[in-house]
PDB file of C-alpha atoms in Angstrom:
ATOM      1  CA  UNK H   1     238.115 160.105 177.134  1.00  0.00           C
ATOM      2  CA  UNK H   2     239.827 157.789 175.531  1.00  0.00           C
ATOM      3  CA  UNK H   3     243.703 157.960 175.349  1.00  0.00           C
ATOM      4  CA  UNK H   4     244.926 159.491 171.683  1.00  0.00           C
ATOM      5  CA  UNK H   5     247.616 157.111 171.987  1.00  0.00           C
ATOM      6  CA  UNK H   6     247.849 153.577 173.518  1.00  0.00           C
ATOM      7  CA  UNK H   7     250.361 150.794 174.018  1.00  0.00           C
ATOM      8  CA  UNK H   8     247.812 148.644 175.335  1.00  0.00           C
ATOM      9  CA  UNK H   9     247.000 146.715 172.257  1.00  0.00           C
ATOM     10  CA  UNK H  10     246.129 143.123 174.288  1.00  0.00           C
ATOM     11  CA  UNK H  11     243.480 144.966 176.535  1.00  0.00           C
ATOM     12  CA  UNK H  12     240.728 144.914 173.978  1.00  0.00           C
ATOM     13  CA  UNK H  13     239.756 142.082 176.173  1.00  0.00           C
ATOM     14  CA  UNK H  14     238.130 143.763 179.268  1.00  0.00           C
ATOM     15  CA  UNK H  15     237.805 140.451 181.578  1.00  0.00           C
ATOM     16  CA  UNK H  16     240.905 138.634 180.715  1.00  0.00           C
ATOM     17  CA  UNK H  17     240.894 134.756 180.561  1.00  0.00           C
ATOM     18  CA  UNK H  18     242.677 134.894 183.508  1.00  0.00           C
ATOM     19  CA  UNK H  19     242.586 137.045 186.100  1.00  0.00           C
ATOM     20  CA  UNK H  20     246.532 137.263 186.721  1.00  0.00           C
ATOM     21  CA  UNK H  21     246.511 137.805 182.171  1.00  0.00           C
ATOM     22  CA  UNK H  22     248.935 140.902 182.042  1.00  0.00           C
ATOM     23  CA  UNK H  23     249.940 141.637 185.194  1.00  0.00           C
ATOM     24  CA  UNK H  24     252.251 144.356 186.418  1.00  0.00           C
ATOM     25  CA  UNK H  25     254.513 144.701 189.484  1.00  0.00           C
ATOM     26  CA  UNK H  26     256.376 147.496 191.212  1.00  0.00           C
ATOM     27  CA  UNK H  27     260.429 147.105 192.501  1.00  0.00           C
ATOM     28  CA  UNK H  28     262.763 150.403 193.754  1.00  0.00           C
ATOM     29  CA  UNK H  29     265.732 150.636 192.243  1.00  0.00           C
ATOM     30  CA  UNK H  30     267.275 148.424 195.433  1.00  0.00           C
ATOM     31  CA  UNK H  31     265.612 145.359 193.996  1.00  0.00           C
ATOM     32  CA  UNK H  32     268.025 144.743 191.439  1.00  0.00           C
ATOM     33  CA  UNK H  33     269.714 141.914 192.357  1.00  0.00           C
ATOM     34  CA  UNK H  34     266.375 140.904 193.930  1.00  0.00           C
ATOM     35  CA  UNK H  35     264.758 141.197 189.969  1.00  0.00           C
ATOM     36  CA  UNK H  36     267.705 138.767 187.957  1.00  0.00           C
ATOM     37  CA  UNK H  37     267.396 136.062 190.829  1.00  0.00           C
ATOM     38  CA  UNK H  38     263.266 136.260 189.839  1.00  0.00           C
ATOM     39  CA  UNK H  39     263.209 136.939 186.083  1.00  0.00           C
ATOM     40  CA  UNK H  40     263.015 133.075 185.330  1.00  0.00           C
ATOM     41  CA  UNK H  41     259.488 133.758 186.944  1.00  0.00           C
ATOM     42  CA  UNK H  42     257.802 136.796 185.933  1.00  0.00           C
ATOM     43  CA  UNK H  43     256.232 136.738 182.597  1.00  0.00           C
ATOM     44  CA  UNK H  44     258.142 137.941 179.527  1.00  0.00           C
ATOM     45  CA  UNK H  45     257.326 141.222 178.265  1.00  0.00           C
ATOM     46  CA  UNK H  46     256.116 142.579 182.018  1.00  0.00           C
ATOM     47  CA  UNK H  47     255.461 146.109 182.912  1.00  0.00           C
ATOM     48  CA  UNK H  48     257.950 146.439 186.156  1.00  0.00           C
ATOM     49  CA  UNK H  49     257.582 149.766 187.893  1.00  0.00           C
ATOM     50  CA  UNK H  50     260.181 150.935 189.208  1.00  0.00           C
ATOM     51  CA  UNK H  51     259.864 153.657 192.201  1.00  0.00           C
ATOM     52  CA  UNK H  52     260.907 156.992 193.198  1.00  0.00           C
ATOM     53  CA  UNK H  53     262.233 157.018 196.312  1.00  0.00           C
ATOM     54  CA  UNK H  54     263.995 159.614 198.268  1.00  0.00           C
ATOM     55  CA  UNK H  55     267.709 159.619 198.822  1.00  0.00           C
ATOM     56  CA  UNK H  56     268.362 157.801 194.849  1.00  0.00           C
ATOM     57  CA  UNK H  57     270.525 159.082 192.476  1.00  0.00           C
ATOM     58  CA  UNK H  58     269.162 159.988 188.871  1.00  0.00           C
ATOM     59  CA  UNK H  59     272.295 156.964 187.857  1.00  0.00           C
ATOM     60  CA  UNK H  60     270.761 154.539 189.964  1.00  0.00           C
ATOM     61  CA  UNK H  61     267.038 155.209 188.538  1.00  0.00           C
ATOM     62  CA  UNK H  62     268.287 154.953 185.034  1.00  0.00           C
ATOM     63  CA  UNK H  63     270.276 151.461 185.621  1.00  0.00           C
ATOM     64  CA  UNK H  64     267.006 150.053 187.442  1.00  0.00           C
ATOM     65  CA  UNK H  65     265.375 150.817 184.117  1.00  0.00           C
ATOM     66  CA  UNK H  66     267.554 149.661 181.781  1.00  0.00           C
ATOM     67  CA  UNK H  67     268.758 146.427 183.646  1.00  0.00           C
ATOM     68  CA  UNK H  68     264.681 145.828 183.572  1.00  0.00           C
ATOM     69  CA  UNK H  69     264.412 146.229 179.689  1.00  0.00           C
ATOM     70  CA  UNK H  70     268.292 143.659 179.062  1.00  0.00           C
ATOM     71  CA  UNK H  71     266.133 141.334 181.594  1.00  0.00           C
ATOM     72  CA  UNK H  72     262.988 141.152 178.680  1.00  0.00           C
ATOM     73  CA  UNK H  73     260.321 143.435 180.640  1.00  0.00           C
ATOM     74  CA  UNK H  74     259.004 146.830 179.769  1.00  0.00           C
ATOM     75  CA  UNK H  75     260.014 149.749 182.738  1.00  0.00           C
ATOM     76  CA  UNK H  76     257.515 152.201 183.808  1.00  0.00           C
ATOM     77  CA  UNK H  77     259.905 154.565 186.036  1.00  0.00           C
ATOM     78  CA  UNK H  78     258.164 156.653 188.685  1.00  0.00           C
ATOM     79  CA  UNK H  79     258.266 160.358 188.649  1.00  0.00           C
ATOM     80  CA  UNK H  80     257.343 162.369 192.123  1.00  0.00           C
ATOM     81  CA  UNK H  81     256.719 166.042 191.721  1.00  0.00           C
ATOM     82  CA  UNK H  82     257.816 167.681 194.768  1.00  0.00           C
ATOM     83  CA  UNK H  83     261.779 165.585 194.969  1.00  0.00           C
ATOM     84  CA  UNK H  84     262.364 167.331 191.677  1.00  0.00           C
ATOM     85  CA  UNK H  85     264.926 170.103 192.439  1.00  0.00           C
ATOM     86  CA  UNK H  86     264.390 171.831 188.965  1.00  0.00           C
ATOM     87  CA  UNK H  87     263.338 171.381 185.286  1.00  0.00           C
ATOM     88  CA  UNK H  88     267.082 170.617 184.226  1.00  0.00           C
ATOM     89  CA  UNK H  89     267.297 167.371 186.581  1.00  0.00           C
ATOM     90  CA  UNK H  90     263.388 166.220 185.342  1.00  0.00           C
ATOM     91  CA  UNK H  91     264.443 167.003 181.597  1.00  0.00           C
ATOM     92  CA  UNK H  92     267.485 164.696 181.843  1.00  0.00           C
ATOM     93  CA  UNK H  93     265.591 162.175 184.003  1.00  0.00           C
ATOM     94  CA  UNK H  94     263.262 161.736 181.464  1.00  0.00           C
ATOM     95  CA  UNK H  95     265.804 161.984 178.554  1.00  0.00           C
ATOM     96  CA  UNK H  96     268.009 159.671 180.217  1.00  0.00           C
ATOM     97  CA  UNK H  97     264.974 156.916 180.748  1.00  0.00           C
ATOM     98  CA  UNK H  98     264.083 156.641 177.065  1.00  0.00           C
ATOM     99  CA  UNK H  99     267.737 157.154 175.712  1.00  0.00           C
ATOM    100  CA  UNK H 100     269.508 154.698 177.559  1.00  0.00           C
ATOM    101  CA  UNK H 101     266.238 152.302 179.011  1.00  0.00           C
ATOM    102  CA  UNK H 102     264.243 152.683 176.441  1.00  0.00           C
ATOM    103  CA  UNK H 103     261.300 153.844 178.578  1.00  0.00           C
ATOM    104  CA  UNK H 104     257.894 154.411 177.017  1.00  0.00           C
ATOM    105  CA  UNK H 105     255.992 154.648 179.737  1.00  0.00           C
ATOM    106  CA  UNK H 106     256.340 156.786 183.335  1.00  0.00           C
ATOM    107  CA  UNK H 107     253.727 156.937 186.417  1.00  0.00           C
ATOM    108  CA  UNK H 108     253.892 160.154 188.522  1.00  0.00           C
ATOM    109  CA  UNK H 109     252.721 161.349 191.504  1.00  0.00           C
ATOM    110  CA  UNK H 110     252.751 164.566 193.226  1.00  0.00           C
ATOM    111  CA  UNK H 111     254.765 162.812 196.384  1.00  0.00           C
ATOM    112  CA  UNK H 112     254.995 163.219 199.931  1.00  0.00           C
ATOM    113  CA  UNK H 113     256.924 166.418 201.035  1.00  0.00           C
ATOM    114  CA  UNK H 114     254.125 168.811 202.078  1.00  0.00           C
ATOM    115  CA  UNK H 115     256.838 171.368 200.540  1.00  0.00           C
ATOM    116  CA  UNK H 116     258.174 170.925 196.635  1.00  0.00           C
ATOM    117  CA  UNK H 117     262.183 170.765 196.538  1.00  0.00           C
ATOM    118  CA  UNK H 118     261.610 172.477 193.327  1.00  0.00           C
ATOM    119  CA  UNK H 119     259.191 174.023 190.864  1.00  0.00           C
ATOM    120  CA  UNK H 120     256.623 171.064 190.763  1.00  0.00           C
ATOM    121  CA  UNK H 121     253.926 170.835 193.005  1.00  0.00           C
ATOM    122  CA  UNK H 122     251.872 168.236 191.555  1.00  0.00           C
ATOM    123  CA  UNK H 123     251.364 166.204 188.346  1.00  0.00           C
ATOM    124  CA  UNK H 124     249.626 168.138 186.444  1.00  0.00           C
ATOM    125  CA  UNK H 125     253.250 171.096 186.614  1.00  0.00           C
ATOM    126  CA  UNK H 126     255.052 168.139 185.083  1.00  0.00           C
ATOM    127  CA  UNK H 127     253.193 167.018 182.229  1.00  0.00           C
ATOM    128  CA  UNK H 128     252.813 170.774 181.095  1.00  0.00           C
ATOM    129  CA  UNK H 129     256.019 171.187 181.240  1.00  0.00           C
ATOM    130  CA  UNK H 130     255.714 169.386 177.774  1.00  0.00           C
ATOM    131  CA  UNK H 131     259.039 167.252 178.356  1.00  0.00           C
ATOM    132  CA  UNK H 132     257.533 163.771 178.569  1.00  0.00           C
ATOM    133  CA  UNK H 133     255.666 164.003 175.107  1.00  0.00           C
ATOM    134  CA  UNK H 134     258.716 165.819 173.479  1.00  0.00           C
ATOM    135  CA  UNK H 135     260.967 162.593 174.160  1.00  0.00           C
ATOM    136  CA  UNK H 136     258.602 160.296 172.801  1.00  0.00           C
ATOM    137  CA  UNK H 137     256.981 158.920 176.138  1.00  0.00           C
ATOM    138  CA  UNK H 138     254.029 157.381 174.728  1.00  0.00           C
ATOM    139  CA  UNK H 139     252.143 156.981 178.024  1.00  0.00           C
ATOM    140  CA  UNK H 140     251.789 158.056 181.364  1.00  0.00           C
ATOM    141  CA  UNK H 141     250.460 156.233 184.737  1.00  0.00           C
ATOM    142  CA  UNK H 142     248.779 158.054 187.236  1.00  0.00           C
ATOM    143  CA  UNK H 143     247.398 157.648 190.810  1.00  0.00           C
ATOM    144  CA  UNK H 144     243.366 156.319 191.263  1.00  0.00           C
ATOM    145  CA  UNK H 145     242.438 156.633 194.759  1.00  0.00           C
ATOM    146  CA  UNK H 146     239.136 153.463 195.631  1.00  0.00           C
ATOM    147  CA  UNK H 147     239.385 153.933 199.168  1.00  0.00           C
ATOM    148  CA  UNK H 148     239.628 157.863 199.100  1.00  0.00           C
ATOM    149  CA  UNK H 149     242.620 160.956 198.596  1.00  0.00           C
ATOM    150  CA  UNK H 150     244.086 161.441 202.441  1.00  0.00           C
ATOM    151  CA  UNK H 151     244.583 165.340 201.194  1.00  0.00           C
ATOM    152  CA  UNK H 152     241.535 165.431 199.348  1.00  0.00           C
ATOM    153  CA  UNK H 153     237.357 164.671 199.365  1.00  0.00           C
ATOM    154  CA  UNK H 154     236.119 163.011 197.037  1.00  0.00           C
ATOM    155  CA  UNK H 155     234.841 165.153 194.386  1.00  0.00           C
ATOM    156  CA  UNK H 156     238.188 166.756 194.395  1.00  0.00           C
ATOM    157  CA  UNK H 157     239.984 163.344 193.691  1.00  0.00           C
ATOM    158  CA  UNK H 158     237.385 162.630 190.729  1.00  0.00           C
ATOM    159  CA  UNK H 159     238.289 165.800 189.691  1.00  0.00           C
ATOM    160  CA  UNK H 160     241.977 166.070 189.542  1.00  0.00           C
ATOM    161  CA  UNK H 161     241.470 162.385 188.066  1.00  0.00           C
ATOM    162  CA  UNK H 162     239.320 163.439 185.432  1.00  0.00           C
ATOM    163  CA  UNK H 163     241.687 166.556 184.784  1.00  0.00           C
ATOM    164  CA  UNK H 164     245.385 164.664 184.535  1.00  0.00           C
ATOM    165  CA  UNK H 165     243.851 162.216 182.045  1.00  0.00           C
ATOM    166  CA  UNK H 166     242.582 164.661 179.015  1.00  0.00           C
ATOM    167  CA  UNK H 167     245.722 166.491 179.846  1.00  0.00           C
ATOM    168  CA  UNK H 168     247.825 163.207 178.974  1.00  0.00           C
ATOM    169  CA  UNK H 169     245.133 162.734 176.799  1.00  0.00           C
ATOM    170  CA  UNK H 170     245.782 165.903 174.581  1.00  0.00           C
ATOM    171  CA  UNK H 171     249.152 165.635 174.692  1.00  0.00           C
ATOM    172  CA  UNK H 172     249.096 162.515 172.466  1.00  0.00           C
ATOM    173  CA  UNK H 173     249.596 160.464 175.006  1.00  0.00           C
ATOM    174  CA  UNK H 174     247.840 157.240 176.597  1.00  0.00           C
ATOM    175  CA  UNK H 175     246.414 157.697 180.450  1.00  0.00           C
ATOM    176  CA  UNK H 176     246.858 154.615 182.384  1.00  0.00           C
ATOM    177  CA  UNK H 177     245.543 154.739 186.392  1.00  0.00           C
ATOM    178  CA  UNK H 178     247.411 152.552 188.852  1.00  0.00           C
ATOM    179  CA  UNK H 179     246.007 152.352 191.809  1.00  0.00           C
ATOM    180  CA  UNK H 180     246.742 152.103 195.299  1.00  0.00           C
ATOM    181  CA  UNK H 181     246.573 148.772 196.815  1.00  0.00           C
ATOM    182  CA  UNK H 182     243.977 147.562 198.945  1.00  0.00           C
ATOM    183  CA  UNK H 183     242.690 144.370 200.483  1.00  0.00           C
ATOM    184  CA  UNK H 184     238.538 144.996 199.637  1.00  0.00           C
ATOM    185  CA  UNK H 185     237.236 143.493 196.737  1.00  0.00           C
ATOM    186  CA  UNK H 186     234.136 145.637 196.408  1.00  0.00           C
ATOM    187  CA  UNK H 187     235.107 148.640 197.096  1.00  0.00           C
ATOM    188  CA  UNK H 188     237.263 148.678 194.253  1.00  0.00           C
ATOM    189  CA  UNK H 189     234.953 146.980 192.101  1.00  0.00           C
ATOM    190  CA  UNK H 190     232.402 149.614 192.884  1.00  0.00           C
ATOM    191  CA  UNK H 191     234.812 152.835 192.182  1.00  0.00           C
ATOM    192  CA  UNK H 192     235.484 151.455 189.162  1.00  0.00           C
ATOM    193  CA  UNK H 193     231.737 152.142 187.834  1.00  0.00           C
ATOM    194  CA  UNK H 194     232.318 155.225 189.003  1.00  0.00           C
ATOM    195  CA  UNK H 195     234.968 155.551 187.121  1.00  0.00           C
ATOM    196  CA  UNK H 196     233.305 154.586 184.163  1.00  0.00           C
ATOM    197  CA  UNK H 197     230.704 156.769 184.511  1.00  0.00           C
ATOM    198  CA  UNK H 198     232.074 159.385 185.022  1.00  0.00           C
ATOM    199  CA  UNK H 199     233.890 159.163 180.987  1.00  0.00           C
ATOM    200  CA  UNK H 200     237.005 157.819 182.136  1.00  0.00           C
ATOM    201  CA  UNK H 201     237.898 155.336 180.101  1.00  0.00           C
ATOM    202  CA  UNK H 202     241.626 154.485 180.399  1.00  0.00           C
ATOM    203  CA  UNK H 203     242.921 151.214 181.449  1.00  0.00           C
ATOM    204  CA  UNK H 204     243.231 150.281 184.906  1.00  0.00           C
ATOM    205  CA  UNK H 205     245.705 148.359 186.791  1.00  0.00           C
ATOM    206  CA  UNK H 206     244.603 147.516 190.530  1.00  0.00           C
ATOM    207  CA  UNK H 207     247.007 147.963 193.419  1.00  0.00           C
ATOM    208  CA  UNK H 208     246.807 144.219 195.345  1.00  0.00           C
ATOM    209  CA  UNK H 209     249.573 143.740 197.608  1.00  0.00           C
ATOM    210  CA  UNK H 210     252.548 141.182 198.050  1.00  0.00           C
ATOM    211  CA  UNK H 211     251.483 137.723 200.186  1.00  0.00           C
ATOM    212  CA  UNK H 212     253.524 138.723 203.103  1.00  0.00           C
ATOM    213  CA  UNK H 213     253.939 139.332 205.928  1.00  0.00           C
ATOM    214  CA  UNK H 214     250.812 140.444 208.525  1.00  0.00           C
ATOM    215  CA  UNK H 215     252.584 143.377 210.574  1.00  0.00           C
ATOM    216  CA  UNK H 216     254.305 144.269 207.326  1.00  0.00           C
ATOM    217  CA  UNK H 217     250.632 144.818 205.244  1.00  0.00           C
ATOM    218  CA  UNK H 218     249.398 146.227 208.385  1.00  0.00           C
ATOM    219  CA  UNK H 219     252.260 149.027 208.408  1.00  0.00           C
ATOM    220  CA  UNK H 220     252.055 149.746 204.440  1.00  0.00           C
ATOM    221  CA  UNK H 221     248.078 150.014 205.337  1.00  0.00           C
ATOM    222  CA  UNK H 222     248.647 152.637 207.879  1.00  0.00           C
ATOM    223  CA  UNK H 223     251.541 154.334 205.787  1.00  0.00           C
ATOM    224  CA  UNK H 224     249.577 154.933 202.836  1.00  0.00           C
ATOM    225  CA  UNK H 225     246.519 155.682 204.005  1.00  0.00           C
ATOM    226  CA  UNK H 226     244.774 152.370 203.225  1.00  0.00           C
ATOM    227  CA  UNK H 227     241.001 151.280 204.911  1.00  0.00           C
ATOM    228  CA  UNK H 228     241.859 148.246 207.623  1.00  0.00           C
ATOM    229  CA  UNK H 229     239.005 147.987 209.441  1.00  0.00           C
ATOM    230  CA  UNK H 230     238.479 144.352 211.334  1.00  0.00           C
ATOM    231  CA  UNK H 231     235.814 143.806 208.805  1.00  0.00           C
ATOM    232  CA  UNK H 232     237.697 144.754 205.758  1.00  0.00           C
ATOM    233  CA  UNK H 233     240.538 142.357 207.217  1.00  0.00           C
ATOM    234  CA  UNK H 234     238.680 139.170 208.098  1.00  0.00           C
ATOM    235  CA  UNK H 235     237.209 139.638 203.743  1.00  0.00           C
ATOM    236  CA  UNK H 236     241.023 139.085 202.890  1.00  0.00           C
ATOM    237  CA  UNK H 237     241.687 136.585 205.710  1.00  0.00           C
ATOM    238  CA  UNK H 238     243.096 138.932 208.234  1.00  0.00           C
ATOM    239  CA  UNK H 239     242.340 138.801 212.199  1.00  0.00           C
ATOM    240  CA  UNK H 240     243.824 141.749 214.290  1.00  0.00           C
ATOM    241  CA  UNK H 241     243.973 139.334 217.064  1.00  0.00           C
ATOM    242  CA  UNK H 242     246.450 136.813 215.915  1.00  0.00           C
ATOM    243  CA  UNK H 243     249.248 139.804 213.820  1.00  0.00           C
ATOM    244  CA  UNK H 244     252.278 137.042 213.507  1.00  0.00           C
ATOM    245  CA  UNK H 245     252.136 134.270 210.144  1.00  0.00           C
ATOM    246  CA  UNK H 246     252.090 135.839 206.445  1.00  0.00           C
ATOM    247  CA  UNK H 247     248.772 136.243 204.177  1.00  0.00           C
ATOM    248  CA  UNK H 248     248.320 136.044 200.316  1.00  0.00           C
ATOM    249  CA  UNK H 249     245.907 137.982 197.615  1.00  0.00           C
ATOM    250  CA  UNK H 250     244.156 134.723 197.014  1.00  0.00           C
ATOM    251  CA  UNK H 251     240.791 135.814 198.529  1.00  0.00           C
ATOM    252  CA  UNK H 252     241.254 139.546 197.439  1.00  0.00           C
ATOM    253  CA  UNK H 253     242.265 138.245 193.516  1.00  0.00           C
ATOM    254  CA  UNK H 254     239.587 135.704 193.502  1.00  0.00           C
ATOM    255  CA  UNK H 255     237.161 138.034 194.666  1.00  0.00           C
ATOM    256  CA  UNK H 256     237.816 140.663 192.235  1.00  0.00           C
ATOM    257  CA  UNK H 257     237.865 137.905 189.183  1.00  0.00           C
ATOM    258  CA  UNK H 258     234.433 136.974 189.888  1.00  0.00           C
ATOM    259  CA  UNK H 259     232.872 140.480 189.788  1.00  0.00           C
ATOM    260  CA  UNK H 260     234.281 141.798 187.172  1.00  0.00           C
ATOM    261  CA  UNK H 261     232.117 142.531 184.283  1.00  0.00           C
ATOM    262  CA  UNK H 262     231.930 144.505 181.155  1.00  0.00           C
ATOM    263  CA  UNK H 263     230.965 147.614 182.918  1.00  0.00           C
ATOM    264  CA  UNK H 264     233.940 148.117 184.824  1.00  0.00           C
ATOM    265  CA  UNK H 265     236.162 148.728 181.441  1.00  0.00           C
ATOM    266  CA  UNK H 266     239.652 147.340 180.620  1.00  0.00           C
ATOM    267  CA  UNK H 267     241.405 145.933 184.011  1.00  0.00           C
ATOM    268  CA  UNK H 268     244.833 144.528 185.367  1.00  0.00           C
ATOM    269  CA  UNK H 269     246.531 143.655 188.143  1.00  0.00           C
ATOM    270  CA  UNK H 270     249.546 145.640 189.558  1.00  0.00           C
ATOM    271  CA  UNK H 271     250.939 144.067 192.648  1.00  0.00           C
ATOM    272  CA  UNK H 272     253.097 145.285 195.530  1.00  0.00           C
ATOM    273  CA  UNK H 273     255.510 142.773 196.731  1.00  0.00           C
ATOM    274  CA  UNK H 274     256.575 144.894 199.932  1.00  0.00           C
ATOM    275  CA  UNK H 275     260.311 144.443 199.745  1.00  0.00           C
ATOM    276  CA  UNK H 276     259.508 140.287 198.900  1.00  0.00           C
ATOM    277  CA  UNK H 277     259.889 140.607 194.818  1.00  0.00           C
ATOM    278  CA  UNK H 278     260.520 136.424 195.013  1.00  0.00           C
ATOM    279  CA  UNK H 279     257.621 135.855 197.162  1.00  0.00           C
ATOM    280  CA  UNK H 280     255.242 137.605 194.978  1.00  0.00           C
ATOM    281  CA  UNK H 281     256.450 136.245 191.924  1.00  0.00           C
ATOM    282  CA  UNK H 282     256.058 132.637 193.114  1.00  0.00           C
ATOM    283  CA  UNK H 283     252.460 133.130 193.876  1.00  0.00           C
ATOM    284  CA  UNK H 284     251.656 134.462 190.587  1.00  0.00           C
ATOM    285  CA  UNK H 285     253.642 131.299 189.229  1.00  0.00           C
ATOM    286  CA  UNK H 286     251.390 129.044 190.657  1.00  0.00           C
ATOM    287  CA  UNK H 287     247.950 130.827 190.653  1.00  0.00           C
ATOM    288  CA  UNK H 288     248.701 131.419 187.171  1.00  0.00           C
ATOM    289  CA  UNK H 289     248.917 127.160 186.991  1.00  0.00           C
ATOM    290  CA  UNK H 290     245.935 126.311 189.149  1.00  0.00           C
ATOM    291  CA  UNK H 291     244.021 128.384 186.668  1.00  0.00           C
ATOM    292  CA  UNK H 292     244.681 126.182 183.180  1.00  0.00           C
TER     293      UNK H 292
END
């Protein structure tokens, strides 16, 4: 199930020389000052995802995408289907993102609200408007869930992912899968094999938590439905009996790098800083330097 278009020419090498080659990172519109500060520590042209938070205006999101572009990075704006109030709001957001910030890729999720604010129920309903391809968006990011989805069983989750990849490809855009963060490298690697066995060859960005306080990591894990059993956390380097201090993704990233094989397909890392953009950028820089 190859994409009809691609903006990932450097992914021909499935296993990167360094696991942090070609990484991406996530921010919110509120992180603009932090991004300016951390910009010199990030690799040029790094894809930077801009999350869709409730209460933020279209202008704030567009301004964040413009800043990402102006600083020499590649913006990937998020859209949450159930938070979009109208077709007109969707069209305006896509059009301005492309015209003012040069956005070429967008990331689509259904979103958390149980009742949609407007006419869009899920990612497919956004795609089927035809607005993304009409405005020249080249790639669409969709969510992957190696540890399962909070409201869908495994079969439904695979079926939805397959349909979304096909819809993106059929519209002449490139599908890109970005996974929820997790703590278990083995679970991610097994999921990648299952993905490829289903004929889905889209590039995957594996979600990795940046270095953060242990309580912060556990709070986000609970909110996102991420598995955080004592055994899994121990492999990550966290003990539930000692919640003070911070933890970094060294062991997780090392285990992913050690386990990657050609059969896992094209893979890169996607970092979730959890409010610590500078700390995450510093960690990435140190890790890359140590791999030289």
